[in-house]
mmCIF file of C-alpha atoms in Angstrom:
data_model
loop_
_atom_site.group_PDB
_atom_site.id
_atom_site.type_symbol
_atom_site.label_atom_id
_atom_site.label_comp_id
_atom_site.label_asym_id
_atom_site.label_seq_id
_atom_site.Cartn_x
_atom_site.Cartn_y
_atom_site.Cartn_z
ATOM 1 C CA MET J 27 -6.632 -44.860 -11.868
ATOM 2 C CA ASN J 28 -6.409 -44.145 -8.145
ATOM 3 C CA ASP J 29 -2.639 -43.775 -8.417
ATOM 4 C CA THR J 30 -3.042 -41.249 -11.239
ATOM 5 C CA LEU J 31 -5.594 -39.262 -9.240
ATOM 6 C CA ALA J 32 -3.370 -39.294 -6.160
ATOM 7 C CA LEU J 33 -0.402 -38.091 -8.217
ATOM 8 C CA CYS J 34 -2.431 -35.241 -9.755
ATOM 9 C CA LEU J 35 -3.664 -34.179 -6.314
ATOM 10 C CA GLU J 36 -0.127 -34.200 -4.936
ATOM 11 C CA ILE J 37 1.171 -32.130 -7.865
ATOM 12 C CA LEU J 38 -1.620 -29.587 -7.346
ATOM 13 C CA PHE J 39 -0.972 -29.508 -3.598
ATOM 14 C CA TRP J 40 2.770 -28.873 -3.932
ATOM 15 C CA PHE J 41 2.258 -26.320 -6.684
ATOM 16 C CA ALA J 42 -0.224 -24.422 -4.502
ATOM 17 C CA LEU J 43 2.073 -24.641 -1.474
ATOM 18 C CA PHE J 44 5.031 -23.381 -3.501
ATOM 19 C CA VAL J 45 3.083 -20.367 -4.835
ATOM 20 C CA VAL J 46 1.797 -19.466 -1.363
ATOM 21 C CA PHE J 47 5.271 -19.776 0.160
ATOM 22 C CA TYR J 48 6.888 -17.824 -2.672
ATOM 23 C CA THR J 49 4.314 -15.032 -2.510
ATOM 24 C CA TYR J 50 4.639 -14.346 1.206
ATOM 25 C CA LEU J 51 8.160 -15.471 2.127
ATOM 26 C CA GLY J 52 10.075 -16.879 -0.819
ATOM 27 C CA TYR J 53 10.063 -13.691 -2.855
ATOM 28 C CA GLY J 54 11.432 -11.750 0.107
ATOM 29 C CA ILE J 55 14.273 -14.264 0.544
ATOM 30 C CA LEU J 56 15.088 -14.273 -3.175
ATOM 31 C CA LEU J 57 14.893 -10.481 -3.300
ATOM 32 C CA TYR J 58 17.357 -10.164 -0.415
ATOM 33 C CA ILE J 59 19.836 -12.473 -2.173
ATOM 34 C CA LEU J 60 19.518 -10.614 -5.494
ATOM 35 C CA VAL J 61 20.066 -7.232 -3.810
ATOM 36 C CA LYS J 62 23.193 -8.470 -2.028
ATOM 37 C CA LEU J 63 24.563 -9.876 -5.290
ATOM 38 C CA LYS J 64 23.844 -6.645 -7.148
ATOM 39 C CA GLU J 65 25.500 -4.476 -4.512
ATOM 40 C CA LEU J 66 28.670 -6.560 -4.684
ATOM 41 C CA PHE J 67 29.212 -5.100 -8.139
ATOM 42 C CA VAL J 68 27.179 -1.871 -8.207
ATOM 43 C CA LYS J 69 27.634 0.522 -5.296
ATOM 44 C CA PRO J 70 24.816 2.984 -4.478
ATOM 45 C CA VAL J 71 25.459 6.560 -5.621
ATOM 46 C CA LYS J 72 25.455 9.148 -2.835
ATOM 47 C CA ARG J 73 23.662 12.386 -3.733
ATOM 48 C CA SER J 74 23.268 15.691 -1.929
ATOM 49 C CA LEU J 75 20.904 18.648 -1.834
ATOM 50 C CA PRO J 76 21.856 22.092 -3.214
ATOM 51 C CA ALA J 77 24.298 23.990 -1.013
ATOM 52 C CA THR J 78 21.809 26.725 -0.052
ATOM 53 C CA ASP J 79 18.065 26.766 0.605
ATOM 54 C CA GLY J 80 17.665 29.328 -2.167
ATOM 55 C CA GLU J 81 18.607 26.662 -4.697
ATOM 56 C CA LEU J 82 16.008 24.174 -3.494
ATOM 57 C CA PRO J 83 13.116 23.523 -5.914
ATOM 58 C CA GLU J 84 9.561 24.607 -5.212
ATOM 59 C CA VAL J 85 7.310 21.843 -3.953
ATOM 60 C CA THR J 86 3.547 21.509 -3.619
ATOM 61 C CA LEU J 87 2.207 19.567 -0.637
ATOM 62 C CA PHE J 88 -1.047 18.201 -2.059
ATOM 63 C CA ILE J 89 -3.853 17.041 0.254
ATOM 64 C CA THR J 90 -7.054 15.535 -1.137
ATOM 65 C CA ALA J 91 -9.659 15.547 1.615
ATOM 66 C CA PHE J 92 -13.313 14.780 2.154
ATOM 67 C CA ASN J 93 -14.956 15.907 5.404
ATOM 68 C CA GLU J 94 -11.772 16.057 7.486
ATOM 69 C CA GLU J 95 -12.839 18.810 9.903
ATOM 70 C CA GLU J 96 -11.570 16.855 12.909
ATOM 71 C CA VAL J 97 -7.964 16.681 11.682
ATOM 72 C CA VAL J 98 -7.553 19.947 9.737
ATOM 73 C CA ASP J 99 -5.827 21.816 12.562
ATOM 74 C CA GLU J 100 -3.446 18.975 13.423
ATOM 75 C CA LYS J 101 -2.585 18.440 9.767
ATOM 76 C CA MET J 102 -1.906 22.123 9.124
ATOM 77 C CA GLU J 103 0.283 22.381 12.224
ATOM 78 C CA ASN J 104 2.210 19.368 10.960
ATOM 79 C CA CYS J 105 2.597 20.920 7.484
ATOM 80 C CA LEU J 106 3.901 24.203 8.877
ATOM 81 C CA GLU J 107 6.469 22.395 11.033
ATOM 82 C CA LEU J 108 8.127 20.729 8.028
ATOM 83 C CA ASP J 109 11.789 21.575 7.546
ATOM 84 C CA TYR J 110 11.597 23.272 4.157
ATOM 85 C CA PRO J 111 11.731 26.967 3.206
ATOM 86 C CA ALA J 112 8.251 28.461 3.598
ATOM 87 C CA ASP J 113 8.509 30.342 0.300
ATOM 88 C CA LYS J 114 9.329 27.098 -1.513
ATOM 89 C CA LEU J 115 6.576 24.923 -0.017
ATOM 90 C CA HIS J 116 3.003 25.444 -1.250
ATOM 91 C CA ILE J 117 0.239 23.739 0.716
ATOM 92 C CA VAL J 118 -2.791 22.839 -1.407
ATOM 93 C CA TRP J 119 -6.042 21.248 -0.248
ATOM 94 C CA VAL J 120 -8.614 19.838 -2.668
ATOM 95 C CA THR J 121 -11.831 19.335 -0.696
ATOM 96 C CA ASP J 122 -14.418 18.510 -3.349
ATOM 97 C CA GLY J 123 -17.804 17.518 -1.964
ATOM 98 C CA SER J 124 -16.956 18.285 1.668
ATOM 99 C CA ASP J 125 -20.020 19.491 3.561
ATOM 100 C CA ASP J 126 -18.708 19.653 7.131
ATOM 101 C CA GLY J 127 -16.487 22.392 8.571
ATOM 102 C CA THR J 128 -13.326 21.497 6.603
ATOM 103 C CA ASN J 129 -13.420 24.461 4.214
ATOM 104 C CA GLU J 130 -14.520 26.941 6.863
ATOM 105 C CA ARG J 131 -11.663 25.905 9.137
ATOM 106 C CA LEU J 132 -9.082 26.210 6.367
ATOM 107 C CA GLN J 133 -10.376 29.595 5.252
ATOM 108 C CA THR J 134 -10.521 31.117 8.739
ATOM 109 C CA ARG J 135 -7.797 29.915 11.075
ATOM 110 C CA TRP J 136 -5.448 28.910 8.243
ATOM 111 C CA GLN J 137 -6.207 31.666 5.766
ATOM 112 C CA GLY J 138 -3.084 32.603 3.833
ATOM 113 C CA LYS J 139 -1.267 29.437 4.912
ATOM 114 C CA ALA J 140 -2.849 27.118 2.377
ATOM 115 C CA THR J 141 -4.639 27.224 -0.975
ATOM 116 C CA VAL J 142 -8.038 25.552 -1.013
ATOM 117 C CA HIS J 143 -9.682 24.240 -4.187
ATOM 118 C CA PHE J 144 -13.302 23.250 -3.690
ATOM 119 C CA GLN J 145 -16.308 22.299 -5.738
ATOM 120 C CA PRO J 146 -19.590 21.112 -4.201
ATOM 121 C CA ILE J 147 -19.888 18.034 -6.425
ATOM 122 C CA ARG J 148 -18.254 14.906 -5.006
ATOM 123 C CA GLN J 149 -16.789 12.815 -7.822
ATOM 124 C CA GLY J 150 -14.285 10.790 -5.821
ATOM 125 C CA LYS J 151 -10.668 11.086 -4.750
ATOM 126 C CA THR J 152 -9.159 10.337 -8.150
ATOM 127 C CA ALA J 153 -11.267 12.998 -9.888
ATOM 128 C CA ALA J 154 -10.399 15.528 -7.170
ATOM 129 C CA MET J 155 -6.699 14.728 -7.536
ATOM 130 C CA THR J 156 -6.831 15.085 -11.325
ATOM 131 C CA ARG J 157 -8.688 18.404 -11.118
ATOM 132 C CA GLY J 158 -6.337 19.786 -8.493
ATOM 133 C CA MET J 159 -3.226 18.870 -10.471
ATOM 134 C CA THR J 160 -4.307 21.138 -13.328
ATOM 135 C CA LEU J 161 -3.852 24.032 -10.871
ATOM 136 C CA VAL J 162 -0.334 23.075 -9.726
ATOM 137 C CA ASP J 163 2.810 24.427 -11.383
ATOM 138 C CA THR J 164 5.716 23.384 -9.130
ATOM 139 C CA PRO J 165 8.196 20.798 -10.495
ATOM 140 C CA PHE J 166 7.532 18.351 -7.643
ATOM 141 C CA VAL J 167 4.264 17.410 -5.968
ATOM 142 C CA VAL J 168 4.085 15.559 -2.648
ATOM 143 C CA PHE J 169 0.773 13.791 -1.969
ATOM 144 C CA THR J 170 -0.310 13.078 1.581
ATOM 145 C CA ASP J 171 -3.542 12.228 3.386
ATOM 146 C CA ALA J 172 -5.261 14.572 5.809
ATOM 147 C CA ASN J 173 -5.224 12.034 8.637
ATOM 148 C CA THR J 174 -1.505 11.219 8.423
ATOM 149 C CA MET J 175 1.308 13.170 10.021
ATOM 150 C CA VAL J 176 4.610 13.543 8.195
ATOM 151 C CA ASN J 177 8.064 13.679 9.806
ATOM 152 C CA ARG J 178 9.826 17.062 9.844
ATOM 153 C CA GLU J 179 12.583 16.114 7.371
ATOM 154 C CA ALA J 180 10.280 14.419 4.847
ATOM 155 C CA ILE J 181 10.255 17.050 2.087
ATOM 156 C CA ARG J 182 14.041 17.463 2.048
ATOM 157 C CA GLU J 183 14.479 13.680 1.929
ATOM 158 C CA ILE J 184 12.043 13.391 -0.975
ATOM 159 C CA VAL J 185 13.736 16.204 -2.903
ATOM 160 C CA LEU J 186 17.082 14.503 -2.270
ATOM 161 C CA ALA J 187 15.762 11.299 -3.859
ATOM 162 C CA PHE J 188 14.715 13.291 -6.926
ATOM 163 C CA GLN J 189 18.334 14.334 -7.472
ATOM 164 C CA ASP J 190 18.576 11.077 -9.401
ATOM 165 C CA PRO J 191 17.127 11.945 -12.850
ATOM 166 C CA LYS J 192 15.917 8.346 -13.277
ATOM 167 C CA VAL J 193 13.553 8.712 -10.307
ATOM 168 C CA GLY J 194 10.076 9.750 -11.399
ATOM 169 C CA CYS J 195 8.287 8.965 -8.146
ATOM 170 C CA VAL J 196 9.326 8.782 -4.499
ATOM 171 C CA ALA J 197 7.428 6.519 -2.115
ATOM 172 C CA GLY J 198 7.540 7.510 1.533
ATOM 173 C CA GLU J 199 7.253 4.953 4.307
ATOM 174 C CA LYS J 200 3.917 4.285 5.957
ATOM 175 C CA ARG J 201 4.028 3.682 9.688
ATOM 176 C CA ILE J 202 1.158 2.632 11.934
ATOM 177 C CA ALA J 203 0.992 4.236 15.344
ATOM 178 C CA VAL J 204 0.267 1.177 17.468
ATOM 179 C CA GLN J 205 -0.870 1.999 20.974
ATOM 180 C CA THR J 206 -0.687 -0.427 23.898
ATOM 181 C CA LYS J 207 -4.490 -0.609 23.900
ATOM 182 C CA ASP J 208 -4.778 -1.375 20.183
ATOM 183 C CA GLY J 209 -6.413 -4.592 19.052
ATOM 184 C CA ALA J 210 -6.022 -6.877 16.059
ATOM 185 C CA ALA J 211 -6.777 -4.178 13.479
ATOM 186 C CA ALA J 212 -3.981 -1.792 14.443
ATOM 187 C CA GLY J 213 -1.666 -4.504 15.737
ATOM 188 C CA GLY J 214 -1.985 -6.705 12.666
ATOM 189 C CA GLU J 215 -1.739 -3.752 10.303
ATOM 190 C CA GLY J 216 1.394 -2.527 12.071
ATOM 191 C CA ILE J 217 3.146 -5.902 11.727
ATOM 192 C CA TYR J 218 2.066 -6.152 8.085
ATOM 193 C CA TRP J 219 3.447 -2.716 7.197
ATOM 194 C CA LYS J 220 6.799 -3.398 8.856
ATOM 195 C CA TYR J 221 7.251 -6.433 6.624
ATOM 196 C CA GLU J 222 5.881 -4.586 3.601
ATOM 197 C CA SER J 223 8.291 -1.688 4.176
ATOM 198 C CA THR J 224 11.228 -4.099 4.226
ATOM 199 C CA LEU J 225 10.143 -5.559 0.877
ATOM 200 C CA LYS J 226 9.678 -2.111 -0.645
ATOM 201 C CA ALA J 227 13.140 -1.017 0.433
ATOM 202 C CA LEU J 228 14.669 -4.161 -1.083
ATOM 203 C CA ASP J 229 12.644 -3.714 -4.292
ATOM 204 C CA ALA J 230 13.988 -0.175 -4.656
ATOM 205 C CA ARG J 231 17.554 -1.339 -4.086
ATOM 206 C CA LEU J 232 17.201 -4.011 -6.769
ATOM 207 C CA TYR J 233 15.579 -1.724 -9.364
ATOM 208 C CA SER J 234 12.359 0.052 -8.362
ATOM 209 C CA ALA J 235 9.780 0.006 -5.592
ATOM 210 C CA VAL J 236 6.535 -1.526 -6.851
ATOM 211 C CA GLY J 237 3.987 1.197 -6.244
ATOM 212 C CA ALA J 238 3.532 3.947 -3.672
ATOM 213 C CA ALA J 239 1.134 4.380 -0.740
ATOM 214 C CA GLY J 240 -1.154 7.410 -0.759
ATOM 215 C CA GLU J 241 -0.218 8.407 2.792
ATOM 216 C CA LEU J 242 3.014 9.906 1.421
ATOM 217 C CA PHE J 243 4.439 9.854 -2.094
ATOM 218 C CA ALA J 244 5.733 12.373 -4.616
ATOM 219 C CA VAL J 245 5.963 12.704 -8.397
ATOM 220 C CA ARG J 246 7.547 14.942 -10.979
ATOM 221 C CA ARG J 247 4.644 17.123 -12.054
ATOM 222 C CA GLU J 248 5.202 16.594 -15.768
ATOM 223 C CA LEU J 249 4.843 12.819 -15.292
ATOM 224 C CA PHE J 250 1.387 13.028 -13.735
ATOM 225 C CA GLU J 251 -1.366 11.747 -15.985
ATOM 226 C CA ALA J 252 -5.111 11.764 -15.492
ATOM 227 C CA MET J 253 -6.519 8.446 -14.359
ATOM 228 C CA GLU J 254 -9.900 6.871 -14.938
ATOM 229 C CA PRO J 255 -12.377 8.495 -12.476
ATOM 230 C CA ASP J 256 -13.368 5.127 -10.980
ATOM 231 C CA THR J 257 -9.754 4.235 -10.093
ATOM 232 C CA LEU J 258 -9.641 2.678 -6.631
ATOM 233 C CA LEU J 259 -5.854 2.717 -6.046
ATOM 234 C CA ASP J 260 -4.855 6.047 -7.560
ATOM 235 C CA ASP J 261 -1.468 6.067 -5.818
ATOM 236 C CA PHE J 262 -0.589 2.615 -7.129
ATOM 237 C CA ILE J 263 -1.808 3.183 -10.691
ATOM 238 C CA LEU J 264 -0.161 6.611 -10.974
ATOM 239 C CA SER J 265 3.196 5.498 -9.605
ATOM 240 C CA LEU J 266 3.435 2.382 -11.771
ATOM 241 C CA ARG J 267 2.389 4.212 -14.920
ATOM 242 C CA ILE J 268 5.368 6.449 -14.258
ATOM 243 C CA THR J 269 7.648 3.387 -14.194
ATOM 244 C CA MET J 270 6.141 2.303 -17.505
ATOM 245 C CA LYS J 271 7.612 5.482 -18.968
ATOM 246 C CA GLY J 272 11.106 4.306 -18.032
ATOM 247 C CA TYR J 273 11.459 5.961 -14.605
ATOM 248 C CA THR J 274 11.878 4.265 -11.239
ATOM 249 C CA ILE J 275 10.176 4.622 -7.859
ATOM 250 C CA ALA J 276 12.598 5.426 -5.055
ATOM 251 C CA TYR J 277 11.694 4.234 -1.569
ATOM 252 C CA CYS J 278 12.576 6.725 1.147
ATOM 253 C CA THR J 279 12.560 5.357 4.701
ATOM 254 C CA ASN J 280 13.619 8.756 6.053
ATOM 255 C CA ALA J 281 10.399 10.317 4.769
ATOM 256 C CA TYR J 282 7.477 8.743 6.546
ATOM 257 C CA ALA J 283 3.825 9.260 7.376
ATOM 258 C CA ILE J 284 2.309 8.098 10.641
ATOM 259 C CA GLU J 285 -1.345 7.236 11.032
ATOM 260 C CA SER J 286 -3.465 5.348 13.506
ATOM 261 C CA GLY J 287 -4.587 1.827 12.684
ATOM 262 C CA SER J 288 -8.217 1.124 11.853
ATOM 263 C CA ALA J 289 -10.605 1.514 14.769
ATOM 264 C CA ASP J 290 -11.625 -2.143 14.639
ATOM 265 C CA MET J 291 -11.590 -5.151 12.321
ATOM 266 C CA ARG J 292 -14.876 -4.162 10.706
ATOM 267 C CA GLU J 293 -13.361 -0.847 9.631
ATOM 268 C CA GLU J 294 -10.161 -2.616 8.613
ATOM 269 C CA GLU J 295 -12.221 -4.997 6.501
ATOM 270 C CA LYS J 296 -13.675 -2.056 4.558
ATOM 271 C CA ARG J 297 -10.153 -0.917 3.763
ATOM 272 C CA LYS J 298 -8.772 -4.318 2.850
ATOM 273 C CA VAL J 299 -11.692 -5.253 0.615
ATOM 274 C CA ARG J 300 -11.409 -1.958 -1.223
ATOM 275 C CA ILE J 301 -7.633 -2.359 -1.608
ATOM 276 C CA ALA J 302 -8.100 -5.915 -2.886
ATOM 277 C CA ALA J 303 -10.686 -4.732 -5.409
ATOM 278 C CA GLY J 304 -8.325 -1.955 -6.437
ATOM 279 C CA GLY J 305 -5.557 -4.507 -6.843
ATOM 280 C CA LEU J 306 -7.645 -6.590 -9.221
ATOM 281 C CA GLN J 307 -8.601 -3.455 -11.123
ATOM 282 C CA SER J 308 -4.927 -2.460 -11.301
ATOM 283 C CA ILE J 309 -3.835 -5.835 -12.686
ATOM 284 C CA TRP J 310 -6.161 -5.309 -15.638
ATOM 285 C CA ARG J 311 -5.253 -1.665 -16.226
ATOM 286 C CA LEU J 312 -1.527 -2.304 -15.881
ATOM 287 C CA ARG J 313 -1.535 -5.565 -17.852
ATOM 288 C CA PRO J 314 1.356 -4.470 -20.163
ATOM 289 C CA LEU J 315 3.584 -4.694 -17.062
ATOM 290 C CA LEU J 316 3.095 -8.462 -17.085
ATOM 291 C CA ASN J 317 5.311 -8.650 -20.184
ATOM 292 C CA PRO J 318 8.861 -9.455 -18.962
ATOM 293 C CA PHE J 319 10.283 -9.047 -22.468
ATOM 294 C CA ARG J 320 9.272 -5.380 -22.369
ATOM 295 C CA TYR J 321 9.721 -4.477 -18.702
ATOM 296 C CA GLY J 322 12.322 -7.003 -17.533
ATOM 297 C CA VAL J 323 13.139 -6.808 -13.821
ATOM 298 C CA LEU J 324 10.197 -4.505 -13.135
ATOM 299 C CA SER J 325 7.781 -7.107 -14.521
ATOM 300 C CA PHE J 326 9.351 -9.761 -12.277
ATOM 301 C CA GLN J 327 9.035 -7.518 -9.205
ATOM 302 C CA TYR J 328 5.477 -6.460 -10.034
ATOM 303 C CA THR J 329 4.272 -10.026 -10.583
ATOM 304 C CA SER J 330 6.027 -11.422 -7.503
ATOM 305 C CA HIS J 331 5.200 -8.621 -5.069
ATOM 306 C CA ARG J 332 1.723 -7.580 -6.194
ATOM 307 C CA VAL J 333 -0.026 -9.645 -8.837
ATOM 308 C CA LEU J 334 0.214 -12.993 -7.058
ATOM 309 C CA ARG J 335 -1.168 -11.537 -3.804
ATOM 310 C CA TRP J 336 -4.165 -10.031 -5.568
ATOM 311 C CA SER J 337 -5.000 -12.902 -7.886
ATOM 312 C CA VAL J 338 -4.176 -16.614 -7.636
ATOM 313 C CA THR J 339 -2.434 -16.943 -4.260
ATOM 314 C CA PRO J 340 -5.503 -16.505 -1.983
ATOM 315 C CA PHE J 341 -7.367 -19.165 -3.979
ATOM 316 C CA LEU J 342 -4.414 -21.542 -3.764
ATOM 317 C CA LEU J 343 -4.033 -20.857 -0.028
ATOM 318 C CA PHE J 344 -7.589 -21.913 0.736
ATOM 319 C CA ALA J 345 -7.312 -24.864 -1.672
ATOM 320 C CA LEU J 346 -4.486 -26.401 0.374
ATOM 321 C CA LEU J 347 -6.753 -27.766 3.105
ATOM 322 C CA PRO J 348 -9.248 -29.645 0.853
ATOM 323 C CA LEU J 349 -6.364 -30.851 -1.353
ATOM 324 C CA ASN J 350 -4.610 -32.197 1.739
ATOM 325 C CA VAL J 351 -7.754 -34.071 2.809
ATOM 326 C CA ALA J 352 -8.290 -35.412 -0.722
ATOM 327 C CA ILE J 353 -4.715 -36.743 -0.849
ATOM 328 C CA LEU J 354 -5.218 -38.620 2.409
ATOM 329 C CA LEU J 355 -8.525 -40.078 1.185
ATOM 330 C CA SER J 356 -6.909 -41.187 -2.074
ATOM 331 C CA GLY J 357 -4.220 -43.154 -0.262
ATOM 332 C CA GLY J 358 -1.436 -40.603 0.253
ATOM 333 C CA SER J 359 1.156 -41.093 2.998
ATOM 334 C CA THR J 360 -0.867 -41.056 6.202
ATOM 335 C CA VAL J 361 2.026 -39.902 8.377
ATOM 336 C CA PHE J 362 3.490 -37.224 6.110
ATOM 337 C CA TYR J 363 0.248 -35.709 4.814
ATOM 338 C CA GLY J 364 -1.382 -36.269 8.178
ATOM 339 C CA VAL J 365 1.258 -34.038 9.797
ATOM 340 C CA LEU J 366 0.742 -31.399 7.087
ATOM 341 C CA LEU J 367 -3.019 -31.515 7.670
ATOM 342 C CA GLY J 368 -2.486 -31.160 11.396
ATOM 343 C CA MET J 369 -0.256 -28.107 10.850
ATOM 344 C CA GLN J 370 -2.870 -26.504 8.631
ATOM 345 C CA LEU J 371 -5.648 -27.150 11.132
ATOM 346 C CA LEU J 372 -3.454 -25.727 13.901
ATOM 347 C CA PHE J 373 -2.818 -22.555 11.862
ATOM 348 C CA TYR J 374 -6.527 -22.073 11.172
ATOM 349 C CA GLY J 375 -7.254 -22.789 14.823
ATOM 350 C CA LEU J 376 -4.773 -20.134 15.944
ATOM 351 C CA GLY J 377 -6.297 -17.713 13.464
ATOM 352 C CA TYR J 378 -9.764 -18.370 14.826
ATOM 353 C CA TRP J 379 -8.474 -17.986 18.384
ATOM 354 C CA GLY J 380 -6.967 -14.639 17.414
ATOM 355 C CA TYR J 381 -10.342 -13.642 15.989
ATOM 356 C CA TYR J 382 -12.113 -14.700 19.180
ATOM 357 C CA LEU J 383 -9.708 -12.729 21.365
ATOM 358 C CA SER J 384 -10.137 -9.652 19.169
ATOM 359 C CA THR J 385 -13.911 -9.766 19.681
ATOM 360 C CA LYS J 386 -13.248 -9.750 23.435
ATOM 361 C CA GLN J 387 -10.737 -6.873 23.112
ATOM 362 C CA ILE J 388 -7.970 -9.140 24.414
ATOM 363 C CA LYS J 389 -4.586 -8.320 22.914
ATOM 364 C CA ASN J 390 -2.237 -11.094 21.751
ATOM 365 C CA LYS J 391 0.319 -10.103 19.103
ATOM 366 C CA ILE J 392 1.307 -13.698 18.316
ATOM 367 C CA LEU J 393 -2.256 -14.736 17.511
ATOM 368 C CA PHE J 394 -2.901 -11.518 15.568
ATOM 369 C CA ILE J 395 -0.422 -12.753 12.914
ATOM 370 C CA PRO J 396 -2.343 -15.873 11.716
ATOM 371 C CA TYR J 397 -5.655 -14.059 12.183
ATOM 372 C CA TYR J 398 -4.587 -11.006 10.172
ATOM 373 C CA PHE J 399 -2.959 -13.175 7.486
ATOM 374 C CA LEU J 400 -6.159 -15.182 6.941
ATOM 375 C CA PHE J 401 -8.231 -12.009 7.228
ATOM 376 C CA MET J 402 -6.252 -10.327 4.420
ATOM 377 C CA ASN J 403 -6.626 -13.272 2.068
ATOM 378 C CA ILE J 404 -10.351 -13.669 2.720
ATOM 379 C CA ASN J 405 -10.792 -10.001 1.855
ATOM 380 C CA VAL J 406 -9.066 -10.508 -1.490
ATOM 381 C CA LEU J 407 -11.883 -12.908 -2.352
ATOM 382 C CA LYS J 408 -14.448 -10.374 -1.126
ATOM 383 C CA GLY J 409 -12.747 -7.741 -3.286
ATOM 384 C CA ILE J 410 -14.067 -9.441 -6.431
ATOM 385 C CA ARG J 411 -17.654 -8.803 -5.356
ATOM 386 C CA TYR J 412 -16.814 -5.254 -4.250
ATOM 387 C CA LEU J 413 -15.304 -4.459 -7.656
ATOM 388 C CA LYS J 414 -18.460 -5.553 -9.446
ATOM 389 C CA LYS J 415 -20.659 -3.614 -7.017
ATOM 390 C CA LYS J 416 -18.672 -0.371 -7.198
ATOM 391 C CA LYS J 417 -18.007 -0.405 -10.952
ATOM 392 C CA GLY J 418 -18.219 3.140 -12.294
ATOM 393 C CA ASN J 419 -18.355 4.766 -8.846
ATOM 394 C CA GLY J 420 -15.300 6.883 -8.046
ATOM 395 C CA ALA J 421 -16.358 8.001 -4.561
ATOM 396 C CA TRP J 422 -14.319 6.417 -1.789
ATOM 397 C CA GLU J 423 -15.431 5.239 1.625
ATOM 398 C CA LYS J 424 -13.147 6.058 4.509
ATOM 399 C CA ALA J 425 -12.417 3.545 7.228
ATOM 400 C CA LYS J 426 -12.539 4.945 10.741
ATOM 401 C CA ARG J 427 -9.172 5.143 12.444
ATOM 402 C CA ALA J 428 -8.375 4.308 16.056
ATOM 403 C CA GLU J 429 -8.244 7.244 18.447
ATOM 404 C CA LYS J 430 -4.771 8.431 19.396
#
């Protein structure tokens, strides 16, 4: 009986360890190998923009904002510096519910430079986006956040990606402006997004990127569809519903948005919990994508890159420690499983040390990695409670960003 129990515990332990490893490292390794194999036989097609600016398509730069008075001027200056013909680029702000100086600023200093759509009722970002899109008539729409700055060449790079008729959405790269004084929130987020950007680029090279980030992404206007008002990850849901129509998401590293990291870990926690809740919500609303017989490679990428992170993997990660202890108590190899237990305790210890240093505003990039990794997974568990609490509420809560 004890032997059977020990065997079951070991099977569970190794299954959990495999899933955790695959989710965070294994998929990236496998993805890299698959991309290299594909590109041995299929060479990327080089495309180019029209010969003259007059042939470029019209584009709407779409900004959904709530009480962004502090960044309006910087954002507008950034928009007007973009390398795209002024008569082809339409800047649109949707500021529903804003009650600070956002609208006044846009309608005074920036009058004639941007179109502002406003209604006093605040129904949430998704509702504002859906309402604003009914007023847009350009073939391409580029979404960006008010507090992110876009590189000068971004619009041309996005339009270039759309030269491929199979591309229905273009995901820009998100970059975190990490300052030397930044703590665990900005430092950990910056490291995370560098790794995430690498995975997205590989995903796109294999078949399609798996979702877009709201800081910078673009769609063909005719592919936009209204989303449920309580949608938490509008960018993710919208972009993947486009892939479900047979299009792909291109990932454009030459079009990027830069923003500051969260002001501190408490603000970062707000963001991560909300994203985790949105991930769980997305898994349910995009459940047809889990069918590999219908969506093939896309289903494999979606499950490996997103679903596991937002569902079973965090539970399996935190199950490893008690499973390890149970194996030792049931008579498992003292040396082998003792070493594994020691490694786990060391990792948790380093994570806690990183947490302690962050509370003292002491910067240590090495310790931010285990701390931020554990922090992200804990917030996935918290996301379940958040989703129940916020059900039916489409209004979003902004996390404060670090000062530049």
